[in-house]
């Protein structure tokens, strides 16, 4: 197995196919199916879903009662089975099949020269333009049965699942068209019984607006069942006597659209996506309600699991799947605006509730001129406006230390004045120098030693002052540290920037905060002068400003020390939100970041962030992340102050999404990274 293959990292490649069809011509239709199947084979596809009744055609009405046609269908199914001996994908094709004097609308599961099983349609539509009960029997009572098709005897029934022997999570369930539209569709039970991929062979005719409903159903079903959902509808060549067809094909995973085909295609087509089966399995494992539902609903249902041997493709294979570089920041502008609106208002509502509940009408906040404190102050100002309280009761303090730059201090003052809060400047350098003298630190003797003690003396004094000012003036200390810093332990513990009375930024990632500030500017919540100040703050290098600039004038850079937040937020999302292995996280990071194709950079993302990361850099910074996250910073998170959970990406609150021992270690994660990611 290769590192650069999706099959090595829990993915399975699937396709939703729309072959060209000819009415009541099974031989032509079989050729169309096999033409796409060969393309799928060449593209390393494992599972290919074709439309309902694609071997015969769907809209053929009473021709379904003609033996000569049904004989031709079986002969064409046999030709597909024979040809599949040379093909790797599992093929799901729709065909009308006879069994014990009845005709069933079936999905035939074919692989490597064998019919693995046949699944009959459960729900037969018989309203408006549909009258399937005129021809077909429902398969709702068919269980533990077998059917003879094209000289092969295969399992037959709605109690079938299919599973690859060599890929533990490659388990799929099949349903047909109307089955999805009915309450409690068969795929509900297939998923609860363990299928991670749900396939729908459909011949749904198109009417205005119907395509959106189909996508809504597929999205919802994949989200509700923690699964992937593959949908393929009939397309070009079907009879248009009274209906029309658009050939809609789409692939969803956990509610998200991974791939879709062109609607109203002129010929055969398919859409392809790599399904993350490992992610689906982990989501189900962590979601107790899924297992509760399985216990409740499967008491009187059993499934036969049909095993098959799948030859896993080898060699380097490009991932066919969108991997967002910024999982906390949507690339779509309208979705980003919505996320920013909700995030900002969640923060505002949380702070308002805390202020009203405590009966404390003032806030103390340290304002550095950096992004985090800026955004926290914006939240505070908006909360006071909503409460009808004067902004003058927000007490802002800028506290210059040994490395505070003129630009950030100027921006802090400008922001506080523009917002109309009560502003003060407290020079912490005399007290910090005295403390360093008491500690006999080399800096107090004039030597340029800028160690962790030198930095934490300043960070600790700032927070200590805020708490004492809050005591004196009847206020709460507003925390400003963000999710990314909390993940990396990039804070001073105790009476330092790790602590506050309430932290509105605690579950907001560093990569999202800059977009929140941009959204605040665009939304014109505050005046134009405030907006101009915010724009200057956005252009400032991320720095704690605790160490003086070097001889070349370069200021202290957080990212130079601990690595790029672009990558750290990526690692944080996939390791904590989904529980993925470091090796898989590195694989995804490489897929997302190793190249920037033309047009792939969203226009609303800052050009300054436009950079690439190759695998050696990804591996290095992931090692840094794993060590910091699992070994040296959990004790800080275990004592986190209150603050609202904001995004579905999660929170690291010990009372919320992440609970872990403070004395843990990173050994198994680092071992996986070292052994499974090439240098």
XYZ file of C-alpha atoms in Angstrom:
679
model
C 0.000 0.000 0.000
C 1.292 3.443 -0.976
C 1.226 6.604 1.145
C 0.025 8.523 -1.919
C -3.014 6.310 -2.480
C -6.442 7.089 -1.011
C -7.007 3.359 -0.462
C -4.133 3.391 2.036
C -5.930 5.935 4.209
C -9.452 4.568 4.581
C -10.929 5.923 1.346
C -12.894 3.994 -1.279
C -13.485 5.454 -4.732
C -17.104 5.445 -5.888
C -18.973 6.624 -8.966
C -22.569 7.573 -9.731
C -23.168 6.806 -13.411
C -25.612 7.923 -16.067
C -25.262 5.714 -19.161
C -26.915 6.524 -22.442
C -30.045 4.423 -22.799
C -32.157 3.124 -25.669
C -35.767 2.212 -24.985
C -36.321 -1.551 -24.641
C -32.903 -2.392 -26.127
C -31.059 -4.367 -23.420
C -28.086 -5.133 -25.656
C -27.444 -1.452 -26.405
C -27.916 -0.567 -22.752
C -25.514 -3.274 -21.574
C -22.871 -1.908 -23.932
C -23.381 1.598 -22.515
C -23.067 0.283 -18.970
C -19.870 -1.604 -19.774
C -18.366 1.374 -21.570
C -18.636 3.404 -18.363
C -17.555 0.404 -16.267
C -14.274 0.204 -18.206
C -13.669 3.907 -17.632
C -14.321 3.359 -13.926
C -11.873 0.459 -13.907
C -9.177 2.661 -15.458
C -9.837 5.320 -12.789
C -9.456 2.830 -9.898
C -13.160 3.007 -8.928
C -14.385 0.401 -6.450
C -18.171 0.857 -6.621
C -20.268 2.093 -9.572
C -23.988 2.837 -9.272
C -26.175 2.870 -12.394
C -29.829 3.956 -12.749
C -32.973 2.015 -11.998
C -33.985 -0.427 -14.779
C -31.036 0.789 -16.838
C -30.728 -2.565 -18.639
C -34.275 -2.392 -20.057
C -35.046 1.292 -19.822
C -37.492 2.641 -17.229
C -40.236 4.344 -19.220
C -41.290 1.341 -21.293
C -44.657 0.773 -19.642
C -46.434 -2.465 -20.648
C -43.397 -3.700 -22.560
C -42.311 -4.882 -19.119
C -44.889 -7.643 -19.498
C -43.278 -9.075 -22.630
C -41.301 -12.272 -22.170
C -39.120 -11.581 -25.165
C -37.927 -8.360 -23.573
C -37.364 -9.972 -20.184
C -35.386 -12.778 -21.828
C -33.233 -10.161 -23.541
C -32.710 -8.430 -20.190
C -31.371 -11.622 -18.615
C -29.121 -12.239 -21.600
C -27.714 -8.705 -21.334
C -27.201 -9.086 -17.584
C -25.237 -12.233 -18.392
C -23.041 -10.257 -20.794
C -22.337 -7.655 -18.100
C -21.477 -10.419 -15.616
C -19.122 -12.082 -18.104
C -17.368 -8.792 -18.935
C -16.976 -7.960 -15.227
C -14.395 -10.749 -14.923
C -11.868 -8.290 -16.370
C -13.067 -5.328 -14.315
C -12.305 -4.353 -10.733
C -15.349 -2.232 -9.777
C -18.490 -3.604 -8.182
C -21.365 -2.744 -10.553
C -24.907 -1.990 -9.388
C -27.270 -2.192 -12.372
C -31.042 -1.958 -12.551
C -33.085 -4.645 -14.245
C -36.628 -6.127 -14.238
C -36.292 -9.745 -13.103
C -38.786 -12.614 -12.842
C -39.045 -14.729 -9.699
C -41.707 -17.316 -8.832
C -44.274 -15.902 -11.242
C -43.791 -12.269 -10.256
C -41.775 -9.405 -11.739
C -39.499 -7.371 -9.499
C -37.770 -4.034 -10.028
C -34.241 -5.035 -9.007
C -30.708 -3.866 -8.362
C -28.231 -6.517 -9.508
C -24.894 -6.436 -7.695
C -22.146 -7.725 -10.006
C -18.447 -8.242 -9.358
C -15.635 -10.234 -10.957
C -17.857 -12.491 -13.028
C -20.346 -13.176 -10.269
C -23.762 -11.911 -9.224
C -23.224 -11.144 -5.539
C -26.897 -10.557 -4.859
C -30.150 -9.044 -6.094
C -32.114 -6.418 -4.142
C -35.792 -5.813 -5.042
C -37.451 -2.418 -4.721
C -39.505 -2.059 -1.547
C -41.740 0.960 -2.206
C -43.522 1.032 -5.565
C -44.936 4.470 -6.453
C -48.475 4.350 -7.769
C -49.628 7.968 -7.817
C -49.680 10.855 -10.319
C -47.399 9.833 -13.218
C -46.292 6.595 -11.537
C -48.033 3.234 -11.724
C -45.341 0.663 -10.960
C -47.761 -1.658 -9.200
C -49.255 -2.336 -12.633
C -46.106 -4.363 -13.438
C -44.034 -5.048 -10.325
C -44.383 -6.849 -7.030
C -42.943 -5.172 -3.945
C -39.901 -6.771 -2.383
C -40.872 -5.719 1.139
C -41.446 -9.315 2.301
C -38.562 -10.914 0.403
C -35.937 -12.158 2.851
C -33.644 -15.177 3.059
C -34.456 -15.935 -0.592
C -32.438 -16.787 -3.683
C -33.057 -15.978 -7.348
C -31.836 -17.528 -10.583
C -30.503 -14.939 -13.033
C -28.650 -15.686 -16.237
C -27.704 -19.159 -15.076
C -26.475 -18.034 -11.647
C -28.266 -18.497 -8.343
C -27.772 -15.443 -6.125
C -29.052 -14.204 -2.751
C -32.295 -12.276 -3.193
C -34.043 -9.932 -0.788
C -34.104 -6.619 1.036
C -31.956 -8.140 3.809
C -28.667 -7.920 1.906
C -25.486 -6.004 2.591
C -22.228 -6.344 0.715
C -18.749 -6.188 2.238
C -15.207 -6.421 0.886
C -12.963 -8.869 2.699
C -9.760 -6.855 2.401
C -11.192 -3.405 3.198
C -12.920 -3.634 6.594
C -15.107 -0.537 6.180
C -16.155 -1.128 2.555
C -19.736 -2.147 3.332
C -22.667 -0.994 1.231
C -26.460 -1.226 1.085
C -28.715 -0.818 -1.944
C -32.154 0.740 -2.352
C -34.115 1.875 -5.388
C -35.571 5.307 -6.192
C -38.902 5.652 -4.307
C -37.393 3.807 -1.342
C -35.635 7.051 -0.371
C -38.761 9.201 -0.689
C -40.776 7.110 1.766
C -40.666 7.479 5.553
C -38.228 5.023 7.151
C -36.423 4.135 3.914
C -34.662 0.754 3.696
C -31.299 2.512 3.835
C -32.076 3.579 7.422
C -31.904 -0.040 8.484
C -29.004 -0.851 6.194
C -26.966 1.898 7.794
C -27.943 0.876 11.322
C -26.799 -2.660 10.480
C -23.357 -1.388 9.526
C -23.375 -0.219 5.902
C -21.266 2.909 5.469
C -22.181 3.459 1.809
C -25.814 3.703 0.736
C -26.555 3.420 -2.985
C -29.712 4.448 -4.793
C -30.506 3.323 -8.333
C -33.134 5.794 -9.528
C -35.170 6.630 -12.613
C -36.776 9.707 -11.127
C -38.216 11.862 -13.897
C -37.435 15.550 -13.819
C -39.882 18.373 -13.141
C -39.091 21.960 -12.238
C -37.478 22.127 -8.789
C -37.300 18.370 -8.309
C -33.498 18.188 -8.608
C -33.140 20.311 -5.473
C -35.487 18.014 -3.567
C -33.458 14.969 -4.605
C -30.246 16.619 -3.416
C -31.911 17.575 -0.145
C -33.008 13.969 0.405
C -29.546 12.582 -0.398
C -27.825 15.136 1.802
C -30.184 14.567 4.711
C -29.972 10.782 4.451
C -26.181 10.813 4.470
C -26.179 13.170 7.464
C -28.867 11.302 9.431
C -27.244 7.899 8.933
C -23.581 8.987 9.211
C -22.936 7.570 5.771
C -22.093 8.260 2.157
C -25.023 8.352 -0.263
C -24.645 7.616 -3.981
C -27.523 8.598 -6.263
C -27.897 7.910 -9.981
C -30.967 8.858 -12.009
C -32.006 7.938 -15.555
C -30.836 10.244 -18.295
C -30.389 10.507 -22.050
C -32.289 8.065 -24.216
C -35.238 7.340 -21.915
C -38.673 7.673 -23.475
C -40.164 11.157 -23.301
C -43.700 10.110 -24.236
C -45.092 11.782 -21.141
C -42.010 12.421 -18.949
C -38.543 13.945 -19.142
C -35.175 12.992 -17.621
C -32.137 14.924 -16.443
C -29.618 12.207 -15.536
C -28.877 13.661 -12.105
C -25.977 11.929 -10.344
C -24.449 12.971 -7.036
C -22.369 11.705 -4.130
C -22.813 12.930 -0.548
C -20.947 12.228 2.657
C -22.185 13.306 6.084
C -24.489 15.795 4.408
C -21.801 17.361 2.209
C -21.816 17.187 -1.577
C -18.570 15.618 -2.796
C -19.320 15.324 -6.500
C -22.146 15.704 -8.994
C -22.578 15.161 -12.702
C -23.908 17.462 -15.354
C -27.672 17.556 -15.622
C -29.280 16.934 -19.018
C -26.110 15.399 -20.475
C -25.980 14.604 -24.174
C -24.365 11.207 -23.568
C -23.040 8.856 -20.906
C -21.287 10.366 -17.893
C -20.314 9.672 -14.307
C -19.186 11.598 -11.263
C -16.457 10.197 -9.020
C -15.475 10.799 -5.393
C -13.292 9.187 -2.757
C -15.457 8.280 0.237
C -13.794 8.539 3.642
C -15.044 5.320 5.220
C -12.741 5.610 8.206
C -14.157 9.013 9.070
C -17.707 7.662 8.822
C -16.936 4.723 11.076
C -15.302 6.971 13.676
C -18.269 9.349 13.638
C -20.663 6.497 14.317
C -18.447 5.061 17.017
C -18.402 8.371 18.889
C -22.121 9.041 18.473
C -24.052 7.093 21.079
C -27.433 7.915 19.575
C -26.538 6.014 16.398
C -25.913 2.869 18.411
C -29.068 3.450 20.460
C -31.071 3.678 17.242
C -29.507 0.446 15.984
C -30.479 -1.364 19.177
C -34.026 -0.022 18.972
C -34.700 -0.632 15.277
C -32.846 -3.841 14.459
C -34.423 -6.082 17.093
C -36.560 -7.885 14.512
C -34.366 -7.326 11.451
C -31.384 -9.331 10.340
C -29.130 -8.808 7.339
C -27.151 -11.245 5.286
C -23.705 -9.804 4.654
C -22.368 -10.949 1.283
C -18.567 -11.016 1.166
C -16.501 -10.365 -1.934
C -12.808 -10.089 -2.777
C -11.775 -6.667 -3.977
C -8.337 -6.111 -5.486
C -7.041 -2.925 -3.894
C -5.389 -0.683 -6.524
C -1.681 -0.044 -5.946
C 0.700 2.738 -6.862
C 0.353 6.511 -6.513
C -3.258 7.588 -7.057
C -4.406 11.198 -6.784
C -7.153 11.877 -4.260
C -10.462 12.774 -5.952
C -12.062 14.741 -3.213
C -12.273 18.382 -2.168
C -10.071 18.953 0.891
C -10.500 22.436 2.318
C -7.258 24.142 3.277
C -9.136 25.979 6.014
C -11.665 23.585 7.559
C -12.844 26.274 10.001
C -13.314 28.822 7.184
C -15.735 28.085 4.309
C -14.374 28.856 0.845
C -17.830 29.928 -0.309
C -18.273 33.638 0.431
C -21.992 33.476 1.271
C -21.445 30.532 3.629
C -18.524 32.341 5.255
C -20.682 35.424 5.803
C -23.343 33.243 7.427
C -20.768 31.518 9.645
C -19.299 34.857 10.716
C -22.747 36.235 11.486
C -23.582 33.228 13.646
C -20.178 33.086 15.344
C -20.206 36.753 16.283
C -23.736 36.612 17.632
C -23.107 33.401 19.588
C -20.189 35.161 21.274
C -22.271 38.269 21.951
C -25.194 36.282 23.364
C -22.903 34.226 25.588
C -21.275 37.312 27.065
C -24.617 39.056 27.558
C -25.956 36.081 29.508
C -22.871 35.942 31.720
C -23.082 39.681 32.484
C -26.805 39.574 33.255
C -26.515 36.432 35.391
C -23.677 37.763 37.539
C -25.176 41.207 37.830
C -21.747 42.639 37.077
C -21.964 45.551 34.664
C -18.310 46.123 33.829
C -15.585 44.330 31.900
C -11.805 44.506 32.094
C -10.026 43.609 28.867
C -6.402 43.814 27.821
C -6.123 45.451 24.401
C -2.833 44.702 22.663
C -3.594 45.828 19.129
C -3.539 42.178 17.977
C -6.391 40.230 16.377
C -7.608 38.198 19.357
C -7.992 41.065 21.836
C -9.427 43.243 19.064
C -12.162 40.740 18.284
C -12.971 40.158 21.955
C -13.339 43.918 22.395
C -15.678 44.104 19.388
C -17.821 41.355 20.933
C -17.876 43.230 24.230
C -18.880 46.521 22.590
C -21.707 44.814 20.694
C -22.910 43.044 23.851
C -23.057 46.321 25.768
C -24.946 47.944 22.887
C -27.476 45.102 22.887
C -27.909 45.389 26.631
C -28.321 49.148 26.408
C -25.323 49.674 28.670
C -22.750 52.443 28.169
C -19.535 51.345 26.449
C -17.666 53.450 28.984
C -18.186 50.568 31.426
C -15.823 48.478 29.301
C -12.419 49.112 30.853
C -9.689 48.654 28.269
C -6.031 48.509 29.245
C -3.056 48.619 26.953
C -0.030 47.361 28.857
C 3.228 47.920 26.945
C 6.143 45.675 27.826
C 9.754 45.312 26.739
C 8.881 44.534 23.095
C 5.618 46.378 22.461
C 5.749 48.069 19.074
C 4.554 51.586 18.361
C 2.207 50.283 15.669
C 0.279 47.855 17.853
C 0.079 50.312 20.757
C -1.167 53.014 18.395
C -3.780 50.644 16.981
C -4.905 49.651 20.481
C -5.407 53.280 21.477
C -7.163 54.088 18.222
C -9.539 51.160 18.639
C -10.393 52.010 22.245
C -11.026 55.672 21.395
C -13.136 54.804 18.346
C -15.303 52.439 20.382
C -15.738 54.932 23.200
C -14.630 52.656 26.026
C -12.734 53.734 29.132
C -9.068 53.408 28.169
C -5.916 53.374 30.256
C -2.265 52.625 29.646
C -0.297 50.731 32.277
C 3.449 50.431 31.697
C 4.358 47.016 33.110
C 8.096 47.371 32.477
C 9.124 48.784 35.897
C 7.291 46.036 37.791
C 8.498 43.383 35.367
C 12.087 44.550 35.745
C 11.762 44.458 39.530
C 10.410 40.925 39.390
C 13.262 39.862 37.106
C 15.716 41.395 39.580
C 14.114 39.482 42.421
C 14.481 36.321 40.340
C 18.119 37.205 39.605
C 17.332 36.914 35.915
C 20.222 37.820 33.540
C 18.108 40.468 31.778
C 17.984 42.509 34.980
C 21.794 42.681 34.748
C 21.696 43.982 31.190
C 22.198 40.692 29.356
C 19.843 39.998 26.385
C 18.427 36.712 27.650
C 14.871 36.309 26.363
C 13.780 32.972 27.791
C 10.364 31.691 28.846
C 10.711 33.380 32.243
C 11.359 36.709 30.557
C 8.212 36.256 28.446
C 5.949 34.905 31.176
C 6.826 37.614 33.667
C 5.245 40.078 31.261
C 2.244 37.914 30.339
C 1.584 37.071 33.962
C 1.772 40.679 35.161
C -0.708 41.804 32.528
C -3.318 39.260 33.570
C -2.604 39.808 37.258
C -3.260 43.497 36.779
C -6.536 42.819 34.967
C -7.789 40.603 37.797
C -6.824 43.133 40.455
C -8.435 45.951 38.465
C -11.568 43.820 38.129
C -11.599 43.318 41.920
C -11.201 47.025 42.505
C -13.726 48.255 39.955
C -16.437 45.607 40.106
C -15.754 43.997 36.735
C -15.245 40.669 34.980
C -12.004 39.882 33.168
C -12.745 39.112 29.519
C -10.516 36.409 28.031
C -9.144 36.783 24.506
C -7.164 33.566 23.823
C -8.376 31.612 20.799
C -8.913 27.906 20.081
C -5.636 27.508 18.177
C -3.575 28.904 21.053
C -5.447 26.694 23.512
C -4.703 23.639 21.360
C -0.982 24.389 21.276
C -0.738 25.523 24.887
C 0.488 28.897 23.619
C -0.423 30.792 26.780
C 0.879 31.527 30.242
C -0.755 29.280 32.831
C -2.476 30.384 36.019
C -2.592 34.131 36.430
C -1.589 34.573 32.806
C -3.369 34.875 29.497
C -4.679 31.310 29.909
C -7.116 32.526 32.587
C -10.087 34.899 32.679
C -13.589 35.114 34.103
C -15.136 34.399 30.683
C -13.488 33.770 27.321
C -15.529 34.547 24.217
C -12.771 33.390 21.824
C -12.131 29.981 23.369
C -13.616 27.940 20.509
C -12.765 30.286 17.623
C -9.751 29.258 15.543
C -6.957 31.652 14.637
C -7.710 31.243 10.928
C -11.352 32.214 11.464
C -10.771 35.283 13.640
C -9.280 37.376 10.841
C -12.386 36.683 8.731
C -14.636 37.624 11.651
C -12.925 40.998 11.870
C -13.295 41.475 8.100
C -16.970 40.570 8.394
C -17.434 43.141 11.177
C -15.918 45.796 8.899
C -18.116 44.777 5.957
C -21.248 44.621 8.100
C -20.706 48.209 9.278
C -21.680 47.321 12.831
C -19.288 50.037 13.960
C -18.341 53.363 12.388
C -15.953 53.930 9.493
C -13.079 55.085 11.723
C -13.285 51.830 13.674
C -13.285 49.977 10.376
C -10.107 51.754 9.254
C -8.373 50.819 12.510
C -9.495 47.210 12.132
C -8.016 47.118 8.635
C -4.634 48.214 10.005
C -4.808 45.557 12.723
C -5.502 42.878 10.106
C -2.213 43.771 8.400
C -0.177 43.253 11.586
C 2.122 40.222 11.989
C 0.871 37.715 14.584
C 3.175 38.236 17.574
C 2.972 38.128 21.377
C 5.450 41.058 21.403
C 7.307 39.746 24.416
C 10.812 39.597 22.913
C 12.500 42.686 21.418
C 13.113 42.850 17.668
C 16.397 41.427 16.407
C 19.289 43.383 14.886
C 17.550 43.407 11.496
C 14.394 44.832 13.054
C 12.364 41.633 12.715
C 9.761 41.387 15.453
C 8.980 38.195 17.324
C 6.775 35.931 15.177
C 4.517 33.339 16.768
C 4.483 31.248 13.599
C 8.285 31.218 13.364
C 8.303 29.660 16.809
C 5.467 27.131 16.750
C 4.614 26.852 13.074
C 1.952 28.133 10.671
C -1.544 28.393 12.066
C -2.831 27.428 8.615
C -1.473 23.920 9.209
C -2.090 23.756 12.953
C -5.778 24.546 12.521
C -5.944 21.867 9.832
C -4.322 19.307 12.157
C -6.539 20.351 15.057
C -9.736 19.917 13.061
C -9.065 16.453 11.702
C -7.427 14.963 14.796
C -9.865 16.237 17.433
C -13.084 16.574 15.424
C -12.809 13.237 13.584
C -10.138 11.293 15.471
C -8.071 10.657 12.339
C -4.592 9.182 12.555
C -1.644 11.569 12.153
C -0.576 9.709 9.003
C -3.979 10.255 7.417
C -4.054 13.870 8.576
C -0.671 14.395 6.905
C -2.002 12.790 3.725
C -4.988 15.136 3.692
C -2.817 18.157 4.475
C -0.545 17.285 1.567
C -3.545 16.924 -0.743
C -4.818 20.324 0.355
C -1.598 22.328 0.534
C 1.125 20.947 -1.726
C -0.017 22.895 -4.779
C -2.083 25.949 -5.574
C -3.765 25.444 -8.909
C -4.889 28.405 -10.956
C -8.176 29.689 -9.610
C -8.069 27.490 -6.503
C -7.445 30.358 -4.078
C -10.730 31.965 -2.907
C -10.788 35.669 -3.719
C -11.876 36.613 -0.197
C -8.840 34.923 1.384
C -5.839 37.233 1.972
C -3.022 36.912 -0.539
C -0.569 36.979 2.391
C -1.777 33.493 3.335
C -1.204 32.122 -0.160
C 1.517 29.577 0.454
C 2.295 25.936 -0.200
C 3.492 23.182 2.128
C 5.248 20.060 0.930
C 5.235 16.776 2.829
C 8.506 17.274 4.813
C 7.237 20.585 6.224
C 3.819 19.101 6.956
C 5.389 16.181 8.791
C 7.659 18.476 10.819
C 4.898 20.821 11.964
C 2.527 17.934 12.638
C 5.146 16.460 14.958
C 5.295 19.814 16.745
C 1.513 19.891 16.982
C 1.225 16.360 18.342
C 3.846 16.938 21.023
C 2.385 20.245 22.133
C -1.239 19.084 22.000
C -0.982 15.657 23.648
C 1.983 16.090 25.980
C 2.487 19.612 27.285
C -0.765 21.563 27.165
C -3.696 19.457 28.378
C -3.244 20.605 31.969
C -3.949 24.142 30.777
C -7.104 23.067 28.964
C -8.283 21.165 32.043
C -8.526 24.511 33.836
C -10.107 26.481 30.993
C -12.542 29.264 31.873
C -16.128 29.232 30.611
C -16.940 30.351 27.094
C -19.480 29.456 24.386
C -18.918 26.682 21.866
C -19.095 28.331 18.480
C -18.407 26.017 15.527
C -19.150 22.379 14.712
C -15.368 22.018 14.473
C -15.505 21.650 18.222
C -14.290 23.106 21.466
C -11.450 22.089 23.759
C -13.356 22.857 26.928
C -12.977 20.090 29.557
C -16.749 20.363 29.990
C -17.438 19.955 26.284
C -15.957 18.268 23.237
C -12.517 17.336 24.540
C -11.814 15.533 27.805
C -8.369 14.067 28.294
C -5.860 13.305 31.060
C -3.513 16.133 31.968
C -0.616 13.687 32.277
C -1.022 12.038 28.880
C 1.639 11.669 26.202
C 1.939 11.717 22.410
C 3.901 8.496 21.877
C 1.391 6.453 19.837
C 0.534 9.459 17.653
C 4.188 10.290 17.030
C 4.917 6.634 16.258
C 2.163 6.527 13.649
C 3.529 9.697 12.069
C 7.118 8.433 12.016
C 6.329 4.964 10.678
C 3.660 5.808 8.101
C 4.614 9.172 6.631
C 7.680 9.309 4.358
C 10.269 12.030 4.907
